[in-house]
């Protein structure tokens, strides 16, 4: 059911410093910051030959990344994102297997302009999983 690894998301305490590190130290192709108010984050995507890194920074007081950074002040891996062909079919199959979909269970539009869902980390070995329809 899952396809390619779309991205690995890293929550960071300083978005520009993290972007500069990838740009200058690693020579990566670093995109521009984009606010995602529906998700409470500002993101920067780093393009790699085989996937992407998504840098996450809190946007607003209710950002889920704010709480993550309070627990992990240096930042850290926040989630992994897999591609799926049909997000509704994937959601329904996962629910049938006992996996919990976070939020309302209805997809939201993510940073790439495509529907996304998040799955409870307790159901996936402690990893928060995002599914993105391609």
PDB file of C-alpha atoms in Angstrom:
ATOM      1  CA  UNK A   1       0.000   0.000   0.000  1.00  0.00           C
ATOM      2  CA  UNK A   2       2.716   2.524   0.878  1.00  0.00           C
ATOM      3  CA  UNK A   3       4.930   3.857  -1.844  1.00  0.00           C
ATOM      4  CA  UNK A   4       8.048   5.971  -1.749  1.00  0.00           C
ATOM      5  CA  UNK A   5       9.403   7.722   1.294  1.00  0.00           C
ATOM      6  CA  UNK A   6       8.295  11.279   0.608  1.00  0.00           C
ATOM      7  CA  UNK A   7      10.186  13.023   3.408  1.00  0.00           C
ATOM      8  CA  UNK A   8      11.612  12.903   6.902  1.00  0.00           C
ATOM      9  CA  UNK A   9      10.491  15.856   9.040  1.00  0.00           C
ATOM     10  CA  UNK A  10      12.806  17.400  11.618  1.00  0.00           C
ATOM     11  CA  UNK A  11      11.541  19.901  14.191  1.00  0.00           C
ATOM     12  CA  UNK A  12      14.111  22.668  14.677  1.00  0.00           C
ATOM     13  CA  UNK A  13      14.455  25.453  17.269  1.00  0.00           C
ATOM     14  CA  UNK A  14      15.952  27.886  14.707  1.00  0.00           C
ATOM     15  CA  UNK A  15      14.641  27.505  11.165  1.00  0.00           C
ATOM     16  CA  UNK A  16      17.147  29.787   9.424  1.00  0.00           C
ATOM     17  CA  UNK A  17      20.140  28.271  11.247  1.00  0.00           C
ATOM     18  CA  UNK A  18      19.000  24.765  10.268  1.00  0.00           C
ATOM     19  CA  UNK A  19      18.451  25.822   6.631  1.00  0.00           C
ATOM     20  CA  UNK A  20      21.894  27.451   6.549  1.00  0.00           C
ATOM     21  CA  UNK A  21      23.478  24.297   7.937  1.00  0.00           C
ATOM     22  CA  UNK A  22      21.961  22.151   5.170  1.00  0.00           C
ATOM     23  CA  UNK A  23      22.768  24.782   2.538  1.00  0.00           C
ATOM     24  CA  UNK A  24      26.345  25.620   3.610  1.00  0.00           C
ATOM     25  CA  UNK A  25      27.686  22.582   5.456  1.00  0.00           C
ATOM     26  CA  UNK A  26      25.981  19.909   3.343  1.00  0.00           C
ATOM     27  CA  UNK A  27      25.583  21.747   0.025  1.00  0.00           C
ATOM     28  CA  UNK A  28      21.888  20.878  -0.206  1.00  0.00           C
ATOM     29  CA  UNK A  29      19.225  22.525  -2.352  1.00  0.00           C
ATOM     30  CA  UNK A  30      17.178  24.386   0.283  1.00  0.00           C
ATOM     31  CA  UNK A  31      13.755  25.800  -0.531  1.00  0.00           C
ATOM     32  CA  UNK A  32      12.085  28.933   0.799  1.00  0.00           C
ATOM     33  CA  UNK A  33      10.113  28.981   4.054  1.00  0.00           C
ATOM     34  CA  UNK A  34       6.384  28.421   3.673  1.00  0.00           C
ATOM     35  CA  UNK A  35       3.773  28.967   6.357  1.00  0.00           C
ATOM     36  CA  UNK A  36       1.203  26.201   6.784  1.00  0.00           C
ATOM     37  CA  UNK A  37      -1.388  27.742   9.138  1.00  0.00           C
ATOM     38  CA  UNK A  38      -3.728  24.711   8.979  1.00  0.00           C
ATOM     39  CA  UNK A  39      -0.919  22.604  10.474  1.00  0.00           C
ATOM     40  CA  UNK A  40       0.597  25.258  12.759  1.00  0.00           C
ATOM     41  CA  UNK A  41       4.051  25.119  11.171  1.00  0.00           C
ATOM     42  CA  UNK A  42       6.480  26.946   8.963  1.00  0.00           C
ATOM     43  CA  UNK A  43       8.349  24.480   6.747  1.00  0.00           C
ATOM     44  CA  UNK A  44      11.407  24.470   4.556  1.00  0.00           C
ATOM     45  CA  UNK A  45      11.975  21.556   2.191  1.00  0.00           C
ATOM     46  CA  UNK A  46      15.453  20.308   1.378  1.00  0.00           C
ATOM     47  CA  UNK A  47      15.546  18.438  -1.916  1.00  0.00           C
ATOM     48  CA  UNK A  48      17.665  15.285  -2.034  1.00  0.00           C
ATOM     49  CA  UNK A  49      18.131  12.994  -5.041  1.00  0.00           C
ATOM     50  CA  UNK A  50      15.893  10.279  -3.559  1.00  0.00           C
ATOM     51  CA  UNK A  51      13.634  12.095  -1.045  1.00  0.00           C
ATOM     52  CA  UNK A  52      13.230  15.322   0.939  1.00  0.00           C
ATOM     53  CA  UNK A  53      13.953  16.619   4.419  1.00  0.00           C
ATOM     54  CA  UNK A  54      11.257  18.866   5.880  1.00  0.00           C
ATOM     55  CA  UNK A  55      12.394  21.339   8.517  1.00  0.00           C
ATOM     56  CA  UNK A  56       9.523  22.230  10.877  1.00  0.00           C
ATOM     57  CA  UNK A  57       9.223  25.332  13.009  1.00  0.00           C
ATOM     58  CA  UNK A  58       6.235  26.408  15.163  1.00  0.00           C
ATOM     59  CA  UNK A  59       3.720  28.814  13.635  1.00  0.00           C
ATOM     60  CA  UNK A  60       1.481  30.277  16.331  1.00  0.00           C
ATOM     61  CA  UNK A  61       0.925  29.471  19.985  1.00  0.00           C
ATOM     62  CA  UNK A  62      -1.115  26.316  19.268  1.00  0.00           C
ATOM     63  CA  UNK A  63       1.522  24.692  17.071  1.00  0.00           C
ATOM     64  CA  UNK A  64       2.081  20.986  17.772  1.00  0.00           C
ATOM     65  CA  UNK A  65       5.769  21.635  17.085  1.00  0.00           C
ATOM     66  CA  UNK A  66       5.965  24.044  20.013  1.00  0.00           C
ATOM     67  CA  UNK A  67       5.196  21.232  22.461  1.00  0.00           C
ATOM     68  CA  UNK A  68       7.606  18.902  20.682  1.00  0.00           C
ATOM     69  CA  UNK A  69      10.414  21.462  21.005  1.00  0.00           C
ATOM     70  CA  UNK A  70       9.612  22.056  24.681  1.00  0.00           C
ATOM     71  CA  UNK A  71      10.261  18.333  25.259  1.00  0.00           C
ATOM     72  CA  UNK A  72      13.188  18.266  22.778  1.00  0.00           C
ATOM     73  CA  UNK A  73      14.821  21.730  22.914  1.00  0.00           C
ATOM     74  CA  UNK A  74      17.570  20.796  20.448  1.00  0.00           C
ATOM     75  CA  UNK A  75      14.975  19.553  17.956  1.00  0.00           C
ATOM     76  CA  UNK A  76      14.726  16.092  16.459  1.00  0.00           C
ATOM     77  CA  UNK A  77      12.980  13.820  14.002  1.00  0.00           C
ATOM     78  CA  UNK A  78       9.264  14.537  14.208  1.00  0.00           C
ATOM     79  CA  UNK A  79       7.704  12.236  11.581  1.00  0.00           C
ATOM     80  CA  UNK A  80       8.190  10.245   8.412  1.00  0.00           C
ATOM     81  CA  UNK A  81       5.954  10.606   5.366  1.00  0.00           C
ATOM     82  CA  UNK A  82       5.045   7.832   2.960  1.00  0.00           C
ATOM     83  CA  UNK A  83       3.257   8.244  -0.341  1.00  0.00           C
ATOM     84  CA  UNK A  84      -0.013   6.421  -1.055  1.00  0.00           C
ATOM     85  CA  UNK A  85      -2.057   6.223  -4.243  1.00  0.00           C
ATOM     86  CA  UNK A  86      -5.464   6.595  -2.564  1.00  0.00           C
ATOM     87  CA  UNK A  87      -5.470   8.205   0.878  1.00  0.00           C
ATOM     88  CA  UNK A  88      -9.099   7.299   1.639  1.00  0.00           C
ATOM     89  CA  UNK A  89      -8.563   3.620   0.786  1.00  0.00           C
ATOM     90  CA  UNK A  90      -5.335   3.657   2.831  1.00  0.00           C
ATOM     91  CA  UNK A  91      -7.132   5.275   5.783  1.00  0.00           C
ATOM     92  CA  UNK A  92      -9.987   2.796   5.675  1.00  0.00           C
ATOM     93  CA  UNK A  93      -7.635  -0.191   5.450  1.00  0.00           C
ATOM     94  CA  UNK A  94      -5.514   1.101   8.342  1.00  0.00           C
ATOM     95  CA  UNK A  95      -8.580   1.659  10.524  1.00  0.00           C
ATOM     96  CA  UNK A  96      -9.690  -1.911   9.787  1.00  0.00           C
ATOM     97  CA  UNK A  97      -6.322  -3.145  11.065  1.00  0.00           C
ATOM     98  CA  UNK A  98      -6.712  -1.143  14.289  1.00  0.00           C
ATOM     99  CA  UNK A  99      -4.461   1.822  13.450  1.00  0.00           C
ATOM    100  CA  UNK A 100      -5.580   5.198  14.783  1.00  0.00           C
ATOM    101  CA  UNK A 101      -5.805   8.184  12.458  1.00  0.00           C
ATOM    102  CA  UNK A 102      -5.167  11.475  14.242  1.00  0.00           C
ATOM    103  CA  UNK A 103      -7.557  14.410  14.142  1.00  0.00           C
ATOM    104  CA  UNK A 104     -10.950  13.984  12.532  1.00  0.00           C
ATOM    105  CA  UNK A 105      -9.773  11.219  10.230  1.00  0.00           C
ATOM    106  CA  UNK A 106     -10.438  13.412   7.218  1.00  0.00           C
ATOM    107  CA  UNK A 107      -7.420  14.387   5.086  1.00  0.00           C
ATOM    108  CA  UNK A 108      -6.119  17.956   5.189  1.00  0.00           C
ATOM    109  CA  UNK A 109      -4.154  19.616   2.427  1.00  0.00           C
ATOM    110  CA  UNK A 110      -0.446  19.442   3.243  1.00  0.00           C
ATOM    111  CA  UNK A 111       2.579  21.537   2.311  1.00  0.00           C
ATOM    112  CA  UNK A 112       2.760  19.994  -1.183  1.00  0.00           C
ATOM    113  CA  UNK A 113      -0.880  20.859  -1.903  1.00  0.00           C
ATOM    114  CA  UNK A 114      -1.940  17.203  -1.602  1.00  0.00           C
ATOM    115  CA  UNK A 115      -4.157  15.404   0.941  1.00  0.00           C
ATOM    116  CA  UNK A 116      -2.373  14.142   4.070  1.00  0.00           C
ATOM    117  CA  UNK A 117      -3.239  12.162   7.211  1.00  0.00           C
ATOM    118  CA  UNK A 118      -1.252  11.360  10.342  1.00  0.00           C
ATOM    119  CA  UNK A 119      -1.219   8.012  12.143  1.00  0.00           C
ATOM    120  CA  UNK A 120      -0.772   7.582  15.889  1.00  0.00           C
ATOM    121  CA  UNK A 121       2.863   6.866  16.831  1.00  0.00           C
ATOM    122  CA  UNK A 122       1.849   4.237  19.384  1.00  0.00           C
ATOM    123  CA  UNK A 123       0.525   2.153  16.499  1.00  0.00           C
ATOM    124  CA  UNK A 124       3.798   2.418  14.505  1.00  0.00           C
ATOM    125  CA  UNK A 125       6.636   1.604  16.875  1.00  0.00           C
ATOM    126  CA  UNK A 126       6.815   5.093  18.331  1.00  0.00           C
ATOM    127  CA  UNK A 127       7.059   6.856  14.953  1.00  0.00           C
ATOM    128  CA  UNK A 128       4.525   9.480  13.893  1.00  0.00           C
ATOM    129  CA  UNK A 129       3.594   8.549  10.318  1.00  0.00           C
ATOM    130  CA  UNK A 130       2.210  10.921   7.712  1.00  0.00           C
ATOM    131  CA  UNK A 131       0.542   9.597   4.558  1.00  0.00           C
ATOM    132  CA  UNK A 132       0.433  11.810   1.478  1.00  0.00           C
ATOM    133  CA  UNK A 133      -1.651  11.040  -1.603  1.00  0.00           C
ATOM    134  CA  UNK A 134       0.333  11.262  -4.824  1.00  0.00           C
TER     135      UNK A 134
END
